[in-house]
Amino acid sequence: MTATTTAVPATGTVAASYTRVEGLAKVTGAARYAGDVPAAELAHGWLVLSTVARGRIRSIESDPVRAMPGVLAVLHHGNAPRVDGNYVGMLGRPDPIVEVFQHDRVPFVGWPVALVVAETSEQAREAAEALAVRYDEEPHDVAFSAGHAGIYTPDGDGMLVEKGDLAAELAASVHVVDAEYTTPEEHHSSMEPHAAMARWDGGRLEVVDSNQGSMWVAQELAKLFSLDPASVRVRSEHIGGAFGSKGVRVHQILAVMAATVLDRPVRVVMTRRQMFSLVGYRSPTAQRVRLGADADGRLRALDHQAHSLTSTVHEFVEASAGFGRPMYAADAHRSVNRVVRLDVPTPTFMRAPGEAPGSFALESALDELAERCGMDPIALRARNEPDVGPVSGLPFGSRNLLACFDEGARRFGWADRDPRPGVRREGRWLLGTGTAAATFPVIVAPSTAAVTAEADGTFTVRIGASDVGTGARTALTLLAAEALGVPGDRVHVHIGDSDFGPAAISGGSMGTRSWGWAVTAAGRDLRKQLALGGDIPPQGITVRSDTSAAVGSLTQKERHSFGAQFAEVAVDVTTGEVRVRRMLGVFAAGRIVNPLTARSQFVGGMIWGLSMALHEEAIRDQLTGGHVGADLAGYHFAANADVPLIEADWVDDPDADDPVGIKGIGEIGIVGAAAAVANAVWHATGVRHRRLPIRPDRVLSAGAPAEGDGDA
């Protein structure tokens, strides 16, 4: 797919490629992030985190620190303002970590125990590092495994889904795969650290933050501090990445506490190391997959059991077992998510939560089943293509997974592939190719937007959207221009301000779909009003939309984005190094608003999937309960030298019953990518790697390449 790229969206044409409208401001430094916004008399807070994994704070020796140069305050559980975490927010009850400094309990290494506030960040850091905290330490447990005695099945929708007689169908199957797949603890590593500045202005609390939903954060802060919601304003104009981690975190709350105590603006910025314990992460998983099939590869049974961990203070489930529910038809189906409470920080949403690790397990198992059946992996997936939702029985809004495989196979040269493993070689390198399927649900949330026709002939859009680096601001500019029927350079979009009213968060790949619906509705209504004629007054003409009713009336269907991932790898038989030589992803993701930024989103997700397959692995020290190497030197992810030619494209994917037509694309790129790489490694070596990442030592320990199947 090709399109003309222009630096300025001068025509307002959706589906032509445009560079970001804020791109110049970002590359020249004019765009200010939360850690850059100035304020008069700004003070700086520095976090002090616990060094024990479980226990109580015995004492905080703050007097010597308060006497250090520039120190203004030392906040802790003995003197901090009170907050109330007993409420139900947008995502349910909050993680109790938001009730920071409210008690002396320590539930994990890295729990906030104090905040040192000083005139400069350097003074605050020096004082924080000098602060002595004494603990009464208790025994801890941070060891995760599927066999942990504390594993349980949580209550709630989607934790356990069953259909048919699983045991009978497995017993009647000609081919059975029964294997365990594991993924390690993985962490968000957004370029911009978490930062917030809080100040009181005329009795109103203003917070400049880096978040995924300004209204969301404003509402939570109002509840925590028992404030009138109208008295809280949160702004977050530019965000340097989020990936699920930038919700309500302790830095915003502590900035508000300190600003309240000192009656002056206070900024709190997390360090990279602090982010490893305070902003969430992806739980490690241990997944058992059992597949049973007839001789021709038709699935009789699909059993996916996924285990993950959570903290002792809050329940979060990495729902990996849900990946296969919309994917493949089987006579019997069971998918269950189980969790264990450990003395660790609470995990959170991380790009494609559930689907990313779940797709590694199930798509690897399907590759194993294809080998057992003597079938091509794509043919096996086509054999089990469902007509309706395999579990729900609902019709699909659109389902073009096989079209993705057809186009991807053609472009990747899949027909020329020798299915035998371990037969292609270039010197010391063994070569292999692999594939996997991808899916992610299409979600939408009610949003409001305001579009104003200005007296000078331009148009101003205001919406509480959040551009976390996806290009949402540019997409909304194009959608508004299309709805108004004007050139895009006459449209100015303002986002990231809770004063703009309720809007969906940037999460679940629902942002552009939700915001675009609201902007389009307001733009169309304004266009109709302007068509009636008359002059535009100095204050302009504003039309506001609210999609709550429209979202509520959507026909119930299985709505998903789909994709096919392809990878070619080379494996060094002397060092165990795995090199991905090329990747291709072809997606069915509804209406593509801006091909340039859409392709970037797909490719970015695929790179993360490559990194997941080969590099990412956070190691927790069983003795201390903390991380080994909690920084970007110790936590490895794909660098530029690791990333080969990666191509991403899409097929037409209309849904006549969908009034928006836009599907989420921010997360599907990572789904299935790790499985495609792992399947390619098997094809190169003849050895299955069911444990991520596929490190060189694990490749070497698996032994010499051999015919047939192995296990690593």
XYZ file of C-alpha atoms in Angstrom:
712
model
C 0.000 0.000 0.000
C 1.496 3.333 -1.010
C 0.402 6.870 -0.382
C 1.771 10.347 -0.793
C 3.382 11.696 2.379
C 3.025 15.386 3.151
C 4.318 17.388 6.070
C 1.054 19.293 6.466
C -2.386 17.676 6.124
C -3.536 20.189 3.555
C -6.431 18.237 2.098
C -7.930 16.529 5.104
C -8.068 13.259 3.173
C -8.286 10.227 5.428
C -6.170 7.237 4.289
C -3.392 9.378 2.811
C -0.118 9.483 4.745
C 0.707 12.540 6.848
C 3.551 13.281 9.212
C 2.590 14.239 12.751
C 1.137 17.698 13.172
C 3.242 18.152 16.325
C 6.317 16.530 14.794
C 8.278 19.748 14.285
C 7.664 20.846 17.869
C 8.917 17.495 19.150
C 12.109 17.293 17.113
C 13.038 20.924 17.832
C 12.397 20.701 21.578
C 9.489 23.118 21.525
C 7.101 20.448 22.815
C 7.168 20.434 26.596
C 6.695 17.237 28.538
C 5.570 16.958 32.153
C 9.134 17.184 33.448
C 9.816 20.326 31.384
C 6.931 22.656 32.247
C 8.245 25.561 34.354
C 6.600 27.121 37.404
C 7.567 29.938 39.741
C 9.063 28.743 43.055
C 9.067 25.141 41.823
C 10.290 22.616 44.402
C 11.435 19.086 43.632
C 10.502 15.808 45.286
C 12.642 12.660 45.338
C 11.222 9.274 46.289
C 12.710 6.982 48.902
C 11.756 3.336 48.417
C 11.834 0.363 50.767
C 14.804 -1.976 50.684
C 12.975 -4.909 52.283
C 10.353 -7.133 50.685
C 8.024 -7.429 53.656
C 7.748 -5.908 57.088
C 7.102 -2.668 58.929
C 8.852 0.669 59.129
C 10.438 0.951 62.580
C 11.776 4.480 62.179
C 12.562 7.204 59.663
C 15.480 9.330 60.821
C 14.504 12.545 59.085
C 16.008 15.199 61.397
C 19.531 15.075 59.915
C 18.083 15.198 56.398
C 15.858 18.194 57.135
C 18.982 20.083 58.136
C 20.667 19.508 54.777
C 20.961 22.398 52.276
C 17.792 23.219 50.393
C 15.590 20.587 52.042
C 12.036 21.812 52.573
C 10.229 18.731 53.880
C 10.427 14.994 54.424
C 7.022 13.375 54.010
C 6.302 9.868 55.306
C 3.577 7.846 57.011
C 3.959 9.821 60.229
C 3.235 13.275 58.823
C 1.711 13.029 55.349
C -1.778 14.348 54.504
C -4.535 11.769 54.688
C -6.111 10.312 51.547
C -9.150 8.075 51.054
C -8.670 5.085 48.759
C -12.032 3.547 49.593
C -13.769 4.210 46.299
C -14.541 2.598 42.962
C -12.902 4.347 40.036
C -13.010 3.864 36.291
C -11.055 0.599 36.548
C -12.583 -0.538 39.826
C -11.019 -0.279 43.238
C -7.572 1.318 43.091
C -4.336 -0.416 43.911
C -3.735 0.405 47.620
C -0.343 1.818 46.673
C -2.252 5.048 45.907
C -2.847 5.319 49.671
C 0.795 6.238 49.943
C 2.265 7.132 53.362
C -0.922 6.098 55.175
C 0.581 3.263 57.274
C 3.859 1.627 58.207
C 3.390 -1.641 56.296
C 5.864 -2.640 53.534
C 4.476 -5.240 51.084
C 7.375 -5.383 48.582
C 10.816 -4.044 47.731
C 10.415 -0.603 46.198
C 7.349 0.424 48.219
C 7.396 4.245 48.770
C 8.406 5.086 52.333
C 9.324 8.786 52.089
C 9.496 11.812 49.822
C 12.248 14.378 50.271
C 11.373 17.834 48.895
C 14.059 20.424 48.229
C 14.756 23.568 46.236
C 16.554 21.629 43.497
C 16.349 18.072 42.265
C 20.040 17.587 43.071
C 19.489 18.627 46.690
C 16.430 16.401 46.939
C 18.325 13.404 45.575
C 21.309 13.878 47.866
C 19.045 14.158 50.896
C 16.919 11.195 49.858
C 19.998 9.015 49.511
C 21.096 10.090 53.001
C 17.758 9.301 54.668
C 18.039 6.348 57.062
C 14.979 4.089 57.308
C 14.871 1.197 59.771
C 12.608 -1.827 59.301
C 11.260 -4.807 61.176
C 11.716 -7.350 58.410
C 9.455 -10.378 57.885
C 9.882 -13.523 55.727
C 8.819 -13.030 52.119
C 7.835 -15.148 49.134
C 8.563 -13.975 45.594
C 8.964 -17.380 43.913
C 6.453 -17.797 41.081
C 5.527 -21.164 39.617
C 2.427 -22.873 38.264
C 2.681 -25.354 41.138
C 2.648 -22.743 43.894
C 0.389 -23.778 46.766
C -1.352 -20.397 46.713
C -2.588 -20.543 43.105
C -6.314 -19.803 42.786
C -8.894 -18.972 40.127
C -10.138 -15.402 40.626
C -13.780 -14.447 40.623
C -15.061 -12.363 37.763
C -15.986 -12.527 34.108
C -13.588 -14.256 31.771
C -11.533 -16.080 34.357
C -12.985 -19.487 33.434
C -14.765 -20.365 30.194
C -15.845 -23.920 29.323
C -17.707 -25.537 26.435
C -18.221 -29.237 25.634
C -16.670 -32.364 27.157
C -12.942 -31.652 27.160
C -11.806 -35.014 28.553
C -13.872 -36.989 26.029
C -12.679 -34.960 23.060
C -9.033 -35.260 24.108
C -9.432 -39.009 24.498
C -10.985 -39.264 21.024
C -8.268 -37.178 19.354
C -5.737 -38.760 16.986
C -3.124 -36.063 17.632
C -2.561 -34.433 21.029
C -0.207 -31.653 22.070
C 0.270 -31.186 25.819
C 2.998 -28.698 26.691
C 3.889 -25.894 29.085
C 5.087 -22.489 27.898
C 6.569 -19.809 30.103
C 7.195 -16.101 29.739
C 9.229 -13.999 32.206
C 8.463 -10.789 34.032
C 8.616 -7.936 31.507
C 8.668 -4.166 31.995
C 7.484 -1.001 30.300
C 10.381 1.173 29.249
C 8.824 4.321 27.832
C 11.332 6.965 26.760
C 9.777 9.586 29.024
C 9.848 8.689 32.731
C 6.775 9.272 34.869
C 6.600 12.899 36.000
C 4.033 15.230 37.543
C 3.954 18.809 38.786
C 1.202 19.927 41.165
C 0.204 23.396 42.322
C -2.752 25.189 43.851
C -4.053 28.183 41.916
C -6.945 30.179 43.375
C -8.269 27.230 45.319
C -8.034 24.910 42.314
C -5.595 22.010 42.040
C -3.678 21.904 38.765
C -1.520 18.922 37.821
C 0.751 18.749 34.789
C 1.309 15.072 34.185
C 2.274 12.377 31.680
C -0.704 10.056 31.550
C -3.088 8.015 29.414
C -6.206 9.951 30.384
C -6.317 13.401 31.958
C -9.941 13.152 33.066
C -9.248 9.716 34.523
C -6.375 11.019 36.654
C -8.332 14.142 37.659
C -11.290 12.060 38.856
C -9.058 9.722 40.864
C -7.196 12.597 42.513
C -10.505 14.250 43.417
C -11.657 11.044 45.108
C -8.372 10.433 46.906
C -8.176 13.959 48.324
C -11.949 14.384 48.838
C -12.145 17.344 46.452
C -14.901 18.687 44.236
C -14.102 17.167 40.799
C -14.549 20.617 39.241
C -11.690 21.903 41.393
C -9.119 19.554 39.838
C -7.516 20.119 36.455
C -5.004 17.695 34.923
C -3.086 18.523 31.754
C -1.002 16.093 29.719
C -0.305 17.512 26.288
C 2.782 15.556 25.219
C 3.616 12.025 26.339
C 6.780 10.122 25.557
C 5.316 6.634 25.605
C 3.079 4.795 28.046
C 2.280 1.173 27.036
C -0.222 0.761 29.878
C 1.909 2.158 32.708
C 0.798 5.797 32.867
C -2.349 5.751 34.916
C -2.755 6.854 38.521
C 0.616 6.397 40.204
C 2.275 7.554 43.395
C 4.209 10.429 41.841
C 1.026 12.423 41.108
C -0.321 11.821 44.601
C 2.936 12.761 46.277
C 3.275 15.901 44.179
C -0.190 16.952 45.364
C 0.647 16.108 48.980
C 3.849 18.124 48.894
C 2.265 21.084 47.109
C -0.467 21.119 49.756
C 1.989 20.991 52.672
C 4.395 23.588 51.257
C 1.853 25.780 49.448
C 4.082 25.968 46.379
C 4.449 23.983 43.148
C 6.201 20.628 43.489
C 7.420 18.282 40.763
C 8.108 14.577 41.264
C 9.946 12.650 38.538
C 10.643 8.935 38.815
C 14.027 7.507 37.989
C 14.302 4.565 35.616
C 15.116 2.267 38.530
C 12.075 3.466 40.505
C 9.837 2.725 37.537
C 10.690 -0.973 37.857
C 8.729 -1.196 41.118
C 6.190 1.645 40.957
C 4.470 1.686 37.552
C 3.486 -1.932 36.991
C 4.860 -4.588 34.654
C 3.814 -7.774 32.874
C 3.567 -10.736 35.197
C 5.532 -13.865 34.380
C 3.286 -16.618 33.077
C 3.263 -20.406 33.105
C 0.780 -21.718 30.573
C -0.302 -25.266 29.852
C -1.869 -25.831 26.450
C -3.559 -29.059 25.406
C -4.798 -29.464 21.848
C -6.567 -32.519 20.455
C -7.246 -32.976 16.744
C -8.535 -35.490 14.219
C -6.173 -36.994 11.669
C -6.991 -34.152 9.272
C -6.108 -31.457 11.829
C -9.638 -30.494 12.866
C -9.602 -29.424 16.499
C -11.675 -31.484 18.882
C -10.302 -29.965 22.093
C -8.599 -26.719 23.119
C -7.477 -26.344 26.728
C -5.491 -23.268 27.773
C -4.555 -22.852 31.446
C -2.653 -19.659 32.266
C -0.973 -18.865 35.578
C 0.353 -15.462 36.623
C 1.198 -13.564 39.798
C -0.125 -10.532 41.610
C 0.787 -8.626 44.752
C -0.517 -9.284 48.245
C -2.282 -5.901 48.290
C -4.129 -5.843 44.973
C -5.368 -8.399 42.456
C -4.356 -8.006 38.824
C -4.630 -10.916 36.406
C -2.607 -11.277 33.210
C -5.479 -13.029 31.420
C -3.412 -14.937 28.867
C -5.897 -17.784 28.458
C -8.406 -15.518 26.738
C -6.378 -15.225 23.523
C -7.827 -18.326 21.850
C -11.500 -17.712 22.606
C -12.251 -15.859 19.350
C -9.636 -17.686 17.280
C -10.310 -21.358 16.514
C -13.318 -23.649 16.336
C -13.114 -26.689 18.634
C -15.774 -29.107 19.868
C -14.623 -28.641 23.452
C -12.985 -25.564 24.898
C -11.625 -24.625 28.282
C -9.639 -21.518 29.101
C -8.845 -20.577 32.666
C -6.719 -17.870 34.282
C -5.201 -18.516 37.701
C -3.110 -16.256 39.911
C -0.957 -16.373 43.044
C -0.330 -13.575 45.552
C 3.333 -12.878 46.244
C 5.374 -10.197 47.988
C 5.972 -8.267 44.762
C 4.644 -5.052 43.204
C 1.279 -5.244 41.478
C 1.466 -5.993 37.736
C -0.594 -3.912 35.342
C -1.709 -3.561 31.752
C 1.212 -3.811 29.351
C 0.947 -3.641 25.562
C -1.559 -6.358 24.563
C -2.193 -7.593 28.122
C -3.066 -11.285 28.008
C -2.880 -11.535 24.236
C 0.912 -11.075 24.010
C 1.941 -13.975 26.303
C -1.197 -15.971 25.478
C -0.470 -15.889 21.761
C 3.070 -17.169 22.349
C 1.713 -20.275 24.073
C -1.245 -21.108 21.835
C 0.368 -20.190 18.510
C 3.461 -22.225 19.426
C 1.244 -25.183 20.358
C -0.597 -24.922 17.036
C 2.748 -25.083 15.238
C 3.535 -28.238 17.185
C 0.150 -29.672 16.246
C 0.755 -28.885 12.574
C 3.998 -30.866 12.776
C 2.219 -33.815 14.411
C -0.480 -33.744 11.729
C 2.001 -33.352 8.894
C 0.238 -30.151 7.841
C 1.360 -26.706 6.827
C 0.869 -24.344 9.807
C -1.263 -21.952 7.760
C -3.399 -24.807 6.414
C -4.009 -26.002 9.979
C -5.284 -22.586 10.986
C -7.501 -22.414 7.922
C -8.889 -25.876 8.763
C -10.092 -24.523 12.113
C -11.429 -21.161 10.959
C -14.762 -20.504 12.764
C -17.957 -19.139 11.217
C -19.036 -17.466 14.475
C -17.383 -16.802 17.799
C -16.133 -20.243 18.908
C -17.143 -19.638 22.512
C -19.654 -16.802 22.350
C -21.591 -17.963 19.292
C -21.894 -14.314 18.233
C -21.370 -13.271 14.616
C -18.134 -11.537 13.701
C -18.288 -7.893 12.763
C -15.574 -8.698 10.254
C -13.013 -11.490 10.163
C -10.276 -11.408 7.581
C -7.607 -13.498 9.267
C -7.239 -15.850 6.303
C -6.888 -12.891 3.954
C -3.959 -11.759 6.133
C -2.351 -15.190 5.852
C -2.928 -15.327 2.090
C -1.366 -11.927 1.480
C 1.425 -12.514 3.977
C 2.316 -15.925 2.575
C 2.478 -14.491 -0.936
C 4.745 -11.617 0.075
C 6.926 -13.686 2.392
C 7.493 -16.477 -0.113
C 5.927 -19.102 2.142
C 5.148 -21.468 -0.754
C 8.881 -22.038 -1.299
C 9.430 -23.142 2.297
C 10.771 -26.658 2.899
C 8.700 -27.818 5.894
C 11.488 -30.035 7.258
C 13.371 -28.497 10.195
C 17.121 -28.066 10.287
C 17.790 -28.416 6.542
C 18.669 -24.841 5.502
C 22.172 -23.719 6.331
C 24.577 -20.889 5.509
C 27.947 -21.705 7.013
C 27.501 -21.821 10.779
C 23.975 -20.363 10.535
C 20.852 -22.541 10.479
C 17.899 -20.809 8.809
C 14.200 -21.161 9.494
C 10.857 -19.456 8.985
C 7.782 -19.358 11.164
C 4.331 -17.881 11.332
C 1.608 -17.135 13.875
C -1.787 -15.487 14.059
C -2.705 -12.318 15.929
C -5.892 -10.839 17.294
C -6.943 -8.064 19.635
C -10.475 -7.042 20.664
C -12.107 -3.923 19.273
C -13.139 -1.771 22.233
C -14.895 1.568 22.341
C -15.807 3.904 25.199
C -18.092 6.944 25.334
C -16.388 10.251 24.663
C -17.256 13.906 24.306
C -15.735 16.435 21.932
C -16.213 20.109 21.107
C -15.598 21.580 17.649
C -15.607 25.346 17.173
C -15.886 27.288 13.921
C -13.693 30.343 14.507
C -14.352 33.753 13.005
C -11.048 33.595 11.073
C -12.183 30.521 9.119
C -10.286 27.942 11.133
C -11.702 25.210 13.341
C -10.694 24.249 16.866
C -11.214 20.747 18.246
C -11.077 20.148 21.987
C -11.159 16.601 23.335
C -9.697 14.912 26.377
C -7.691 12.523 24.242
C -4.175 11.343 25.035
C -1.520 10.943 22.359
C 0.997 8.566 23.923
C 3.107 8.571 20.785
C 0.640 6.835 18.498
C -0.103 9.815 16.264
C -3.624 10.217 17.644
C -3.489 14.019 17.413
C -2.793 13.769 13.667
C -5.496 11.147 13.114
C -8.051 13.336 14.887
C -7.014 16.305 12.734
C -7.693 14.257 9.603
C -11.025 12.932 10.879
C -12.187 16.410 11.889
C -11.206 17.848 8.495
C -13.079 15.059 6.736
C -16.218 15.611 8.821
C -16.100 19.377 8.290
C -15.232 19.137 4.612
C -12.282 21.520 4.922
C -8.512 21.303 4.366
C -6.648 19.815 7.293
C -4.471 22.885 7.791
C -7.576 24.776 8.922
C -8.101 22.390 11.843
C -6.326 22.746 15.193
C -6.715 19.916 17.683
C -6.203 20.443 21.432
C -5.980 17.372 23.666
C -4.809 16.214 27.073
C -6.827 18.510 29.341
C -9.433 17.296 31.834
C -11.308 20.584 31.384
C -12.279 19.375 27.907
C -14.679 16.855 29.426
C -15.015 13.069 29.585
C -13.231 10.982 26.968
C -11.893 7.472 26.636
C -8.441 6.739 27.945
C -5.571 5.735 25.694
C -5.667 2.032 26.425
C -7.073 -1.187 25.059
C -6.405 0.110 21.526
C -9.639 2.078 21.809
C -8.394 5.656 21.712
C -8.677 6.726 18.080
C -11.837 4.670 17.607
C -13.538 6.310 20.594
C -12.254 9.864 20.118
C -12.665 9.767 16.352
C -16.329 8.875 16.737
C -16.912 11.895 18.988
C -14.921 14.306 16.813
C -16.638 13.114 13.632
C -20.092 13.471 15.203
C -19.408 17.026 16.387
C -17.796 17.984 13.085
C -20.716 16.745 11.024
C -23.232 18.537 13.213
C -21.254 21.761 12.976
C -20.997 21.416 9.199
C -24.780 21.108 8.952
C -25.231 24.172 11.159
C -22.808 26.233 9.068
C -24.592 25.178 5.883
C -27.614 27.155 7.061
C -25.601 30.342 6.466
C -24.941 33.410 8.587
C -21.842 35.077 9.948
C -19.660 33.486 12.583
C -19.580 35.653 15.730
C -16.252 36.634 17.371
C -16.610 33.893 19.964
C -17.184 31.316 17.228
C -19.834 28.629 16.928
C -19.303 25.506 19.015
C -20.970 22.123 18.723
C -20.417 19.439 21.336
C -20.940 15.696 20.927
C -21.434 12.842 23.372
C -21.283 9.280 22.029
C -22.616 7.567 25.160
C -25.966 6.635 23.627
C -24.433 5.582 20.316
C -21.867 3.358 22.011
C -24.591 1.785 24.113
C -26.663 0.928 21.051
C -23.926 -0.932 19.169
C -25.015 -4.355 17.946
C -23.456 -7.117 20.017
C -20.875 -8.910 17.897
C -17.401 -10.400 18.044
C -15.320 -7.398 16.992
C -11.577 -7.895 16.630
C -8.537 -6.878 14.672
C -6.655 -9.823 13.177
C -3.210 -10.379 11.740
C -0.670 -12.849 10.397
C 2.948 -12.676 11.568
C 5.920 -14.085 9.637
C 9.583 -14.312 10.690
C 12.831 -15.641 9.287
C 15.673 -16.382 11.699
C 19.284 -17.488 11.575
C 20.702 -19.512 14.484
C 24.451 -19.649 15.081
C 25.303 -23.263 15.971
C 28.564 -22.214 17.662
C 27.289 -19.412 19.930
C 23.552 -20.067 20.155
C 22.815 -16.541 18.932
C 19.466 -16.073 17.211
C 19.210 -13.345 14.598
C 15.866 -12.345 13.131
C 16.570 -11.575 9.479
C 13.170 -10.287 8.425
C 9.620 -9.975 9.681
C 6.327 -9.327 7.947
C 2.989 -8.569 9.530
C -0.253 -8.290 7.580
C -3.254 -7.040 9.512
C -7.015 -6.659 9.179
C -7.689 -3.627 11.346
C -10.676 -1.814 9.920
C -10.325 1.651 8.463
C -6.762 2.955 8.449
C -6.860 6.696 9.107
C -3.198 7.601 8.536
C -1.065 4.905 6.865
C 2.206 6.502 7.941
C 1.578 6.429 11.683
C -0.432 3.204 11.449
C 2.506 1.395 9.909
C 4.716 2.781 12.679
C 2.362 1.337 15.280
C 2.346 -2.108 13.671
C 6.118 -2.159 13.250
C 6.680 -0.892 16.791
C 4.591 -3.724 18.173
C 6.430 -6.278 16.052
C 9.795 -4.999 17.291
C 8.544 -5.427 20.842
C 7.501 -8.981 19.938
C 11.007 -9.663 18.614
C 12.404 -8.277 21.859
C 9.997 -10.433 23.857
C 11.150 -13.525 21.976
C 14.899 -12.998 22.306
C 15.795 -10.459 25.010
C 13.367 -9.306 27.674
C 13.589 -10.952 31.080
C 13.474 -9.263 34.479
C 15.225 -11.329 37.144
C 14.039 -11.173 40.745
C 16.485 -12.026 43.526
C 14.818 -14.645 45.721
C 16.889 -13.599 48.747
C 16.124 -9.871 48.739
C 12.856 -9.919 46.788
C 14.121 -7.136 44.517
C 15.290 -6.985 40.921
C 18.732 -7.805 39.634
C 19.712 -5.008 37.262
C 16.627 -2.783 37.489
C 17.789 -0.447 34.746
C 18.242 -0.378 30.992
C 21.706 -1.910 31.302
C 20.452 -4.965 33.185
C 17.076 -5.288 31.486
C 17.772 -6.074 27.839
C 15.490 -5.226 24.969
C 15.977 -5.019 21.237
C 18.376 -2.264 20.189
C 18.679 -0.868 16.682
C 21.331 -3.447 15.770
C 18.919 -6.254 16.671
C 16.116 -5.058 14.411
C 16.086 -6.253 10.794
C 13.883 -5.316 7.883
C 10.341 -5.281 9.258
C 7.387 -4.760 6.986
C 3.799 -4.166 8.001
C 0.752 -3.837 5.785
C -2.963 -4.488 5.881
C -5.902 -5.871 3.933
C -9.328 -4.333 3.448
C -11.460 -5.003 6.498
C -14.890 -3.352 6.237
C -17.682 -3.853 8.768
C -20.956 -2.632 7.321
C -22.624 -2.695 10.739
C -20.015 -0.549 12.461
C -20.706 3.221 12.402
C -17.018 4.050 12.943
C -15.101 1.422 11.010
C -11.885 2.236 12.896
C -10.281 -0.588 14.868
C -7.441 -0.381 17.344
C -3.916 -0.984 16.049
C -1.676 0.030 18.949
C -1.393 -3.446 20.451
C -2.013 -6.096 17.820
C 1.494 -5.708 16.349
C 3.088 -7.476 19.322
C 0.516 -10.301 19.360
C 1.845 -13.477 17.768
C 5.236 -11.944 16.930
C 7.146 -13.878 19.600
C 5.459 -17.128 18.538
C 6.415 -16.522 14.899
C 10.063 -16.093 15.950
C 9.962 -19.168 18.213
C 8.364 -21.247 15.466
C 11.067 -20.074 13.079
C 13.756 -21.142 15.566
C 12.224 -24.626 15.645
C 12.190 -24.714 11.847
C 15.873 -23.739 11.823
C 17.045 -26.170 14.506
C 14.410 -28.857 15.001
C 14.232 -27.947 18.704
C 11.209 -26.382 20.394
C 11.765 -23.480 22.744
C 8.792 -23.166 25.048
C 10.502 -20.786 27.466
C 11.103 -17.133 26.633
C 13.407 -15.445 25.988
C 15.304 -17.724 23.588
C 18.735 -16.842 24.966
C 21.972 -18.174 23.442
C 22.682 -20.330 26.506
C 19.277 -21.961 26.166
C 19.865 -22.640 22.490
C 23.222 -24.246 23.259
C 21.883 -26.264 26.189
C 19.187 -27.698 23.925
C 21.877 -29.699 22.148
C 22.801 -30.160 18.519
C 20.078 -29.785 15.886
C 18.357 -33.056 15.169
C 15.456 -34.329 13.169
C 12.047 -34.394 14.796
C 10.965 -32.541 17.900
C 12.892 -31.610 20.979
C 12.228 -29.513 24.036
C 14.123 -26.606 25.508
